[in-house]
PDB file of C-alpha atoms and ligand atoms in Angstrom:
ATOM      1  CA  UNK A   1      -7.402 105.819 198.799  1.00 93.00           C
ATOM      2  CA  UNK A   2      -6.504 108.164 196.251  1.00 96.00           C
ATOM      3  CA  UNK A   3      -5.735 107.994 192.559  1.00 97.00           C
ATOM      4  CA  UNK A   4      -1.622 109.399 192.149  1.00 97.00           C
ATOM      5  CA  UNK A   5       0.628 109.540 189.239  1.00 96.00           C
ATOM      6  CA  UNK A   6       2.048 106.201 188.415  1.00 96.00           C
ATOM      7  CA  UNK A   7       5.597 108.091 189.529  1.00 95.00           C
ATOM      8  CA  UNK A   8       4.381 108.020 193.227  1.00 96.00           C
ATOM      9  CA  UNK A   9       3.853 104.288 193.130  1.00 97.00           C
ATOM     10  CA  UNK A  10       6.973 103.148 191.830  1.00 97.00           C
ATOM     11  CA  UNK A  11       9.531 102.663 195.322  1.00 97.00           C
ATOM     12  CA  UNK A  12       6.808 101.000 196.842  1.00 97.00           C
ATOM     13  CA  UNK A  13       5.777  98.653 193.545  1.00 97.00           C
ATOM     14  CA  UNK A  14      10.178  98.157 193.380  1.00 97.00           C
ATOM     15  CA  UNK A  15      10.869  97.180 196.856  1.00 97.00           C
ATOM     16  CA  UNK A  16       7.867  94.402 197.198  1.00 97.00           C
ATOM     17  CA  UNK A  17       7.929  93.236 194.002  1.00 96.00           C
ATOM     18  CA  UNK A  18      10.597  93.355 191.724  1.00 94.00           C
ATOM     19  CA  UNK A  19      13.467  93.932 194.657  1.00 94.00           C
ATOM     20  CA  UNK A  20      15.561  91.669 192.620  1.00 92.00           C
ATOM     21  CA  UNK A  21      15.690  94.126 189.665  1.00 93.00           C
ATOM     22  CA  UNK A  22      17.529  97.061 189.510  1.00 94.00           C
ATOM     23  CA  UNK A  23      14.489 100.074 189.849  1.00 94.00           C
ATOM     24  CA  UNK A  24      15.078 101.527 186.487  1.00 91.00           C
ATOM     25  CA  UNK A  25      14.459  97.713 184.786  1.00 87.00           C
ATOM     26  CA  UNK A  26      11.310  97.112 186.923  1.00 85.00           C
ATOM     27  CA  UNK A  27       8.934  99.492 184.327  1.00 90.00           C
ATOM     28  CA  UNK A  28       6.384  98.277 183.640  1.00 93.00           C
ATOM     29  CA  UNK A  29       4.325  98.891 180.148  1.00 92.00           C
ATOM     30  CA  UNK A  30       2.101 101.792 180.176  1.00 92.00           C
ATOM     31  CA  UNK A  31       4.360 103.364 183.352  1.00 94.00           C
ATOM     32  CA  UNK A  32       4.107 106.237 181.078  1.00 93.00           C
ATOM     33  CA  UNK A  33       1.314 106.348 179.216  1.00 92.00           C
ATOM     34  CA  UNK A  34      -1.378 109.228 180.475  1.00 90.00           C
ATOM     35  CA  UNK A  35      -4.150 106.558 180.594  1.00 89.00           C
ATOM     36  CA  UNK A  36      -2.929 104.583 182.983  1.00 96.00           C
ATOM     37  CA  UNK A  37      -4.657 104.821 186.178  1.00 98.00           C
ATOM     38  CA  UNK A  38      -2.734 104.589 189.830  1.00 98.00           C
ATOM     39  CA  UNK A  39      -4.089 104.141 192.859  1.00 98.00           C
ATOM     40  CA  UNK A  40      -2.402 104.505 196.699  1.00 98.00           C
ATOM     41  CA  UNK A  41      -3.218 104.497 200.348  1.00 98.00           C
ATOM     42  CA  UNK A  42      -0.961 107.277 202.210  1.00 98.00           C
ATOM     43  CA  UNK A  43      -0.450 107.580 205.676  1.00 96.00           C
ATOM     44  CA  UNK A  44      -1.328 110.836 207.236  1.00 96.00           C
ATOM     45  CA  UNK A  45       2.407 112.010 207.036  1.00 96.00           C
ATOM     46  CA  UNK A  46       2.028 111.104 203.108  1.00 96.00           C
ATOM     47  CA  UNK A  47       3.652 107.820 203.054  1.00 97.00           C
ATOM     48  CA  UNK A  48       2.829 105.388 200.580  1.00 98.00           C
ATOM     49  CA  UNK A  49       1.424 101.512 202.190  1.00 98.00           C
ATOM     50  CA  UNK A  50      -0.562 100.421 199.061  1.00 98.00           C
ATOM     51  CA  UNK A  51      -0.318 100.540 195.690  1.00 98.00           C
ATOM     52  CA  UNK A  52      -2.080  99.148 192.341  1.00 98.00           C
ATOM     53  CA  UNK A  53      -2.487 100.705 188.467  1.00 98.00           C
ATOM     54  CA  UNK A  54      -4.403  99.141 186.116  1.00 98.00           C
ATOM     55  CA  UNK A  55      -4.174 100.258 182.528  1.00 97.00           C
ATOM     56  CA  UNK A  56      -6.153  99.184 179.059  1.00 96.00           C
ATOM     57  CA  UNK A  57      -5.198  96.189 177.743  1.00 96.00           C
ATOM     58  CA  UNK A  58      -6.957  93.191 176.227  1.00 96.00           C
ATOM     59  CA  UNK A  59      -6.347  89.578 178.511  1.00 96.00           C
ATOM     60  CA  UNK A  60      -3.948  86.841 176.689  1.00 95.00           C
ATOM     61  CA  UNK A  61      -6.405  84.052 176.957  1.00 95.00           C
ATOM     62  CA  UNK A  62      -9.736  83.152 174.929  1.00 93.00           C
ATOM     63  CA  UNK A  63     -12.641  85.230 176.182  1.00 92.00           C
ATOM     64  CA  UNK A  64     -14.911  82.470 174.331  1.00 89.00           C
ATOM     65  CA  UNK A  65     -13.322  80.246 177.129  1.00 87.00           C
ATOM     66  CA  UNK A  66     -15.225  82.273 180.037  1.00 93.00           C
ATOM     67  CA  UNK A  67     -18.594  82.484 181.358  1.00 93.00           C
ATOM     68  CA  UNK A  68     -21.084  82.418 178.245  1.00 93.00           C
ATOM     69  CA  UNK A  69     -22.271  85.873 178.929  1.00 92.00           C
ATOM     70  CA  UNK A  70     -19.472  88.066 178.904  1.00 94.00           C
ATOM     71  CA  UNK A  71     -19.513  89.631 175.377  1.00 94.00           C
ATOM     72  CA  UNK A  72     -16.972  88.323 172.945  1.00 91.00           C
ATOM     73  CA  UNK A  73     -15.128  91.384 172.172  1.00 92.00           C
ATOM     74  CA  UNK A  74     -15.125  93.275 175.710  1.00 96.00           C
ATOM     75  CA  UNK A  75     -13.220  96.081 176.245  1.00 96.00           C
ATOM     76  CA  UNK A  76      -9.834  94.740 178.425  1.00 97.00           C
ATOM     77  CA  UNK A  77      -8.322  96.146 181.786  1.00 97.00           C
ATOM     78  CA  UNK A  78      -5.320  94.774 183.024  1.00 98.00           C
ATOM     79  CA  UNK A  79      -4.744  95.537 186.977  1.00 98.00           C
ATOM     80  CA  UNK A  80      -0.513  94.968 188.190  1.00 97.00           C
ATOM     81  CA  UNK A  81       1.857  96.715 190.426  1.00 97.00           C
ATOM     82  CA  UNK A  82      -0.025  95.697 193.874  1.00 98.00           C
ATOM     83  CA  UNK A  83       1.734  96.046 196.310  1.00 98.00           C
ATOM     84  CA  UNK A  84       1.725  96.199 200.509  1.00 98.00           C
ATOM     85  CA  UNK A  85       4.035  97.501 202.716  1.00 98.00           C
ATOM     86  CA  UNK A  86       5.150  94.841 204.648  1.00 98.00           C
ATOM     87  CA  UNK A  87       4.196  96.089 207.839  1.00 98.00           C
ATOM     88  CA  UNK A  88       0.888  97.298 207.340  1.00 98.00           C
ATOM     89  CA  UNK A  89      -0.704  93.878 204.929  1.00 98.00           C
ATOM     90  CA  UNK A  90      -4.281  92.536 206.476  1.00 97.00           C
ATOM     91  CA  UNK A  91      -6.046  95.455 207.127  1.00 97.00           C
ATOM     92  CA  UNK A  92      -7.712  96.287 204.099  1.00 98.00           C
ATOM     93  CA  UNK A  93      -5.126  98.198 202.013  1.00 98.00           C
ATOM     94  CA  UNK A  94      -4.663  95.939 199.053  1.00 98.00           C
ATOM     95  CA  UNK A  95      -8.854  95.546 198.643  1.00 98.00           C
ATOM     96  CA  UNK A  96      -9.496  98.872 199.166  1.00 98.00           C
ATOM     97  CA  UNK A  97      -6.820  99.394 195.940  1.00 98.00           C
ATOM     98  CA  UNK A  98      -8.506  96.266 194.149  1.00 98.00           C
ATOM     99  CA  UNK A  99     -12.131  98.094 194.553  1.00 98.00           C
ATOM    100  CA  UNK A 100     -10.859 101.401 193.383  1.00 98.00           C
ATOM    101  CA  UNK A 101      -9.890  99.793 190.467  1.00 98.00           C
ATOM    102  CA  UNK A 102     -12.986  97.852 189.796  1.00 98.00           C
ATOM    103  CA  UNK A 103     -15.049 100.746 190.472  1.00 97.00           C
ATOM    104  CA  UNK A 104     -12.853 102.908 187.608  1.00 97.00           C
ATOM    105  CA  UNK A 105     -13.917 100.242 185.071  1.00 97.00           C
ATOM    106  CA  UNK A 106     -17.333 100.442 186.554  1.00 97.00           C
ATOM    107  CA  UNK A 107     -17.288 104.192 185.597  1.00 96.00           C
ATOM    108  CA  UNK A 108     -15.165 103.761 182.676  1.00 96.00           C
ATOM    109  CA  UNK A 109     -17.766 101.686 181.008  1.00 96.00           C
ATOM    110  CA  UNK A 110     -17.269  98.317 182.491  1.00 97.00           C
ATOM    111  CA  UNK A 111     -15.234  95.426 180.487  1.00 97.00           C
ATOM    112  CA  UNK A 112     -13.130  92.857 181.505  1.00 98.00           C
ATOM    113  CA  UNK A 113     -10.608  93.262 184.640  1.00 98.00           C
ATOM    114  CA  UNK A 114      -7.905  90.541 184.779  1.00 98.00           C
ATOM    115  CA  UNK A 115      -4.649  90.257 186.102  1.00 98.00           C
ATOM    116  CA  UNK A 116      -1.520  87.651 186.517  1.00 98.00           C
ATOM    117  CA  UNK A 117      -1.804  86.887 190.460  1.00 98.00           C
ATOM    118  CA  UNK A 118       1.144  85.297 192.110  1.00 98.00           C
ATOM    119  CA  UNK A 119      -0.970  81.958 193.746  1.00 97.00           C
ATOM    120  CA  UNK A 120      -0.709  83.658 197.491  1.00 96.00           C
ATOM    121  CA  UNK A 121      -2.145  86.624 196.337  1.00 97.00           C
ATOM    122  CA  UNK A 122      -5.322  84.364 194.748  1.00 98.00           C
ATOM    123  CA  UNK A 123      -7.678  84.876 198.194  1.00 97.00           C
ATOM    124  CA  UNK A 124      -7.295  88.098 197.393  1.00 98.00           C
ATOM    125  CA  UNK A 125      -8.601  87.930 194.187  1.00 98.00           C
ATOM    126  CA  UNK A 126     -11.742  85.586 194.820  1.00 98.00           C
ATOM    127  CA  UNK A 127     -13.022  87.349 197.675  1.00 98.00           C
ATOM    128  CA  UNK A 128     -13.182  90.745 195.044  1.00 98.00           C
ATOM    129  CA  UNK A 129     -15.315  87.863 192.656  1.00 98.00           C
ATOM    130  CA  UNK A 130     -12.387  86.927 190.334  1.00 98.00           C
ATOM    131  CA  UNK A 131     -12.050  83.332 188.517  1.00 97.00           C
ATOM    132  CA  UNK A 132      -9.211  81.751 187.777  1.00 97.00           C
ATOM    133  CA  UNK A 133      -8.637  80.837 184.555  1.00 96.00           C
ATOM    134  CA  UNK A 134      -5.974  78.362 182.973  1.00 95.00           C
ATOM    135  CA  UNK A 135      -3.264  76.718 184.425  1.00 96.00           C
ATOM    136  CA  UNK A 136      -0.772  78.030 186.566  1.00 97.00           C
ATOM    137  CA  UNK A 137       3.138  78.758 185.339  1.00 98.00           C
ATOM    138  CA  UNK A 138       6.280  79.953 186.784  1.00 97.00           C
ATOM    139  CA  UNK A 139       7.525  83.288 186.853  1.00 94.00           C
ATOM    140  CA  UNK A 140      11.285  83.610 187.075  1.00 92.00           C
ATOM    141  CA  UNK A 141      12.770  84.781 189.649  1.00 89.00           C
ATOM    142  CA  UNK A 142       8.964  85.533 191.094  1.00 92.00           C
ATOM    143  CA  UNK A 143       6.932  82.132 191.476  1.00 95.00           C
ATOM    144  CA  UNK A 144       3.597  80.548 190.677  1.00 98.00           C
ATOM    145  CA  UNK A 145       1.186  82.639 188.835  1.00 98.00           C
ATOM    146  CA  UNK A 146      -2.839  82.262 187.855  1.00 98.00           C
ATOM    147  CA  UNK A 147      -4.709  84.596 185.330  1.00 98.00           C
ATOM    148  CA  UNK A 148      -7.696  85.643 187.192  1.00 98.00           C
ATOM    149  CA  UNK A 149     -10.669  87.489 185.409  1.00 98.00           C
ATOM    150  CA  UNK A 150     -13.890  89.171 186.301  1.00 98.00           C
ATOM    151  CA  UNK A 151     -16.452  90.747 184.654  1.00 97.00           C
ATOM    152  CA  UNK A 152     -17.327  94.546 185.834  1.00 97.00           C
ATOM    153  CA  UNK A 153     -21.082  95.934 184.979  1.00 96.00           C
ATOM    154  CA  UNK A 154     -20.963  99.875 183.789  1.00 96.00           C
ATOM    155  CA  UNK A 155     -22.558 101.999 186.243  1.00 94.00           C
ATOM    156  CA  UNK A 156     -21.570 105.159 185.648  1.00 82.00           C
ATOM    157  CA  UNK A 157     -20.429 107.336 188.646  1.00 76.00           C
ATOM    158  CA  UNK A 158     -22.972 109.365 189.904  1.00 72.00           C
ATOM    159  CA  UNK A 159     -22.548 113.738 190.116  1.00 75.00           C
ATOM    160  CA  UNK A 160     -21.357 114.691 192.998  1.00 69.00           C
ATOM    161  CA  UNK A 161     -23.667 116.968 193.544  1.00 62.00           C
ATOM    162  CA  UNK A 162     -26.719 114.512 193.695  1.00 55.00           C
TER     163      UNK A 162
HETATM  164  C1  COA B 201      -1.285  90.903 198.017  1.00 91.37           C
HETATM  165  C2  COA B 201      -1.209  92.150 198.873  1.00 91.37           C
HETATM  166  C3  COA B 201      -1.130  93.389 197.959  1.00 91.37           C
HETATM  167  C4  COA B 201      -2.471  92.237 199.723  1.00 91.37           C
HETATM  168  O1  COA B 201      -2.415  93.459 200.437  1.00 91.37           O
HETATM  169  P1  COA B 201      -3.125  93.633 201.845  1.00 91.37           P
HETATM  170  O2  COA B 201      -3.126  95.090 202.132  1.00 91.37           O
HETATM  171  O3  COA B 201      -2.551  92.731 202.851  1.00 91.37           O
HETATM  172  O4  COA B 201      -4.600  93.153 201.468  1.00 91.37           O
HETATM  173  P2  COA B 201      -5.864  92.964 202.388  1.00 91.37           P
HETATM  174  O5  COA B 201      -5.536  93.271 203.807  1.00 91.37           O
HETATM  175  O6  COA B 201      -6.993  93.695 201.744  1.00 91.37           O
HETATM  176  O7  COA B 201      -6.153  91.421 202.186  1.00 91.37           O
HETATM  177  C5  COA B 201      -5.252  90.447 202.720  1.00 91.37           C
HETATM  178  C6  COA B 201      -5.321  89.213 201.857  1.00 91.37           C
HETATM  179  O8  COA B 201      -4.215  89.147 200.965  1.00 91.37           O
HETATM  180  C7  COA B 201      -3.822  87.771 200.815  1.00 91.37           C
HETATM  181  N1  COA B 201      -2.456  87.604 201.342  1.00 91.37           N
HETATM  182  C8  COA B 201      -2.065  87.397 202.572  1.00 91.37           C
HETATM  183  N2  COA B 201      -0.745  87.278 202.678  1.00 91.37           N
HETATM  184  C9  COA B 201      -0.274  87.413 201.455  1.00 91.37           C
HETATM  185  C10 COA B 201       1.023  87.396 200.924  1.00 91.37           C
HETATM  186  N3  COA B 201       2.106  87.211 201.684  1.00 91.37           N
HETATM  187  N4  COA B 201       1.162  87.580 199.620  1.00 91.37           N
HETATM  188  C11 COA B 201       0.094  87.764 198.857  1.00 91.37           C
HETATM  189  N5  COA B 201      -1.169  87.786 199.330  1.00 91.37           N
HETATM  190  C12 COA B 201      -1.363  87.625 200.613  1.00 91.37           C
HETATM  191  C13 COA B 201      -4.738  86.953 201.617  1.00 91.37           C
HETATM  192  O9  COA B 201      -5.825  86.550 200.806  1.00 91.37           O
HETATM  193  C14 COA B 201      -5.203  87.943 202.656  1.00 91.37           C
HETATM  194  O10 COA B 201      -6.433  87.616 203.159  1.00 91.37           O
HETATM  195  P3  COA B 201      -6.504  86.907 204.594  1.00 91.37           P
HETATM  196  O11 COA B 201      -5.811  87.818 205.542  1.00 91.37           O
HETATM  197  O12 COA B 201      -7.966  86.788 204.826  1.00 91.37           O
HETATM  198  O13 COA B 201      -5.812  85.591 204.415  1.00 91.37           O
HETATM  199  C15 COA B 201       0.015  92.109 199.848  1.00 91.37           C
HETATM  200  O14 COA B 201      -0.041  90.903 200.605  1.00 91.37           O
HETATM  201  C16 COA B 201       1.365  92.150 199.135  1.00 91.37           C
HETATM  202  O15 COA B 201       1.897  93.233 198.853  1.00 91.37           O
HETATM  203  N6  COA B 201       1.921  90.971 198.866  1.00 91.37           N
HETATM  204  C17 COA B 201       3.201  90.845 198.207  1.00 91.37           C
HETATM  205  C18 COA B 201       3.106  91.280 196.734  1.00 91.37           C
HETATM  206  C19 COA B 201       2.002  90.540 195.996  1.00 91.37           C
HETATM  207  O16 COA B 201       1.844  89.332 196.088  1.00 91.37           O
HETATM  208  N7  COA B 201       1.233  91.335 195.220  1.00 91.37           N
HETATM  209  C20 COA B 201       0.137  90.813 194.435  1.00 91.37           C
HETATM  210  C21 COA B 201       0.629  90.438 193.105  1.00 91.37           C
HETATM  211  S1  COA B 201      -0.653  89.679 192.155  1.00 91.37           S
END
């Protein structure tokens, strides 16, 4: 796994998940901005089979809503773009990008890491210990999606040298 520009993510984000936009109108917010994080697994040749970014944004439903103890103002990170090559799904790709991500926040501080999972991507999800939370809604022109939450201690990374 290794942390890329967003640029390097973006065929691979296109073709599994927005193929029905044209590639310049599947941008996503914070594509650009320098603190958005990317993450991909590449093949030994360099190819890209898994991709995720997450980027720092606060979550669109009620934190009072969640667990009592997570803090009422947390700082927010919002994970999107993940994405398998076809071929190469169930072996690990996708939650080796989902724990690279969590362990950024973990380094980063902690907070709260949510995203907008289509429903067959929810497995996913729980196994890496996120809740659902609220109902679920259509996406046009994508399907049924779930907010899913979880909360991510600090633990700062340690020196490499230790
Ligand atoms: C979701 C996705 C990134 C998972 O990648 P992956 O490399 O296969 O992930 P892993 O091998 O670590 O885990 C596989 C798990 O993904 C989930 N999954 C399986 N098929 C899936 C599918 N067609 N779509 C979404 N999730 C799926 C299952 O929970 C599966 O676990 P299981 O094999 O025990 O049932 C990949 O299936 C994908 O690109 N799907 C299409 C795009 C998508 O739904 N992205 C997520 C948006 S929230």
């Amino acid at each position: 796994m290794e942390q890329v520009p967003v640029s390097r993510t973006l065929a691979l984000r296109h073709a599994v998940l927005r193929p029905h936009q044209r590639f310049a109108d599947a941008a996503m917010a914070g594509d650009d901005d320098p603190a958005t994080v990317a993450w991909a697994a590449l093949d030994a040749d360099g190819t890209v089979l898994a991709v995720g970014r997450l980027h720092r944004e606060a979550p669109p439903f009620a934190v009072a809503d969640l667990d009592p103890s997570v803090p009422p103002d947390p700082p927010g990170w919002r994970l999107r773009g993940m994405a398998t090559r076809p071929d190469r799904r169930r072996s690990g790709l996708g939650s080796a990008v989902l724990q690279a991500a969590i362990d950024h926040v973990a380094a980063s501080g902690g907070g709260l890491l949510w995203c907008n999972a289509r429903l067959a991507a929810r497995t996913l999800y729980r196994r890496a210990g996120f809740r659902d939370v609220g109902a679920v809604w259509e996406e046009p022109m994508i399907g049924p999606h779930v907010a899913m939450w979880r909360w991510v201690e600090c633990q700062p990374a340690l020196p490499a040298d230790r």
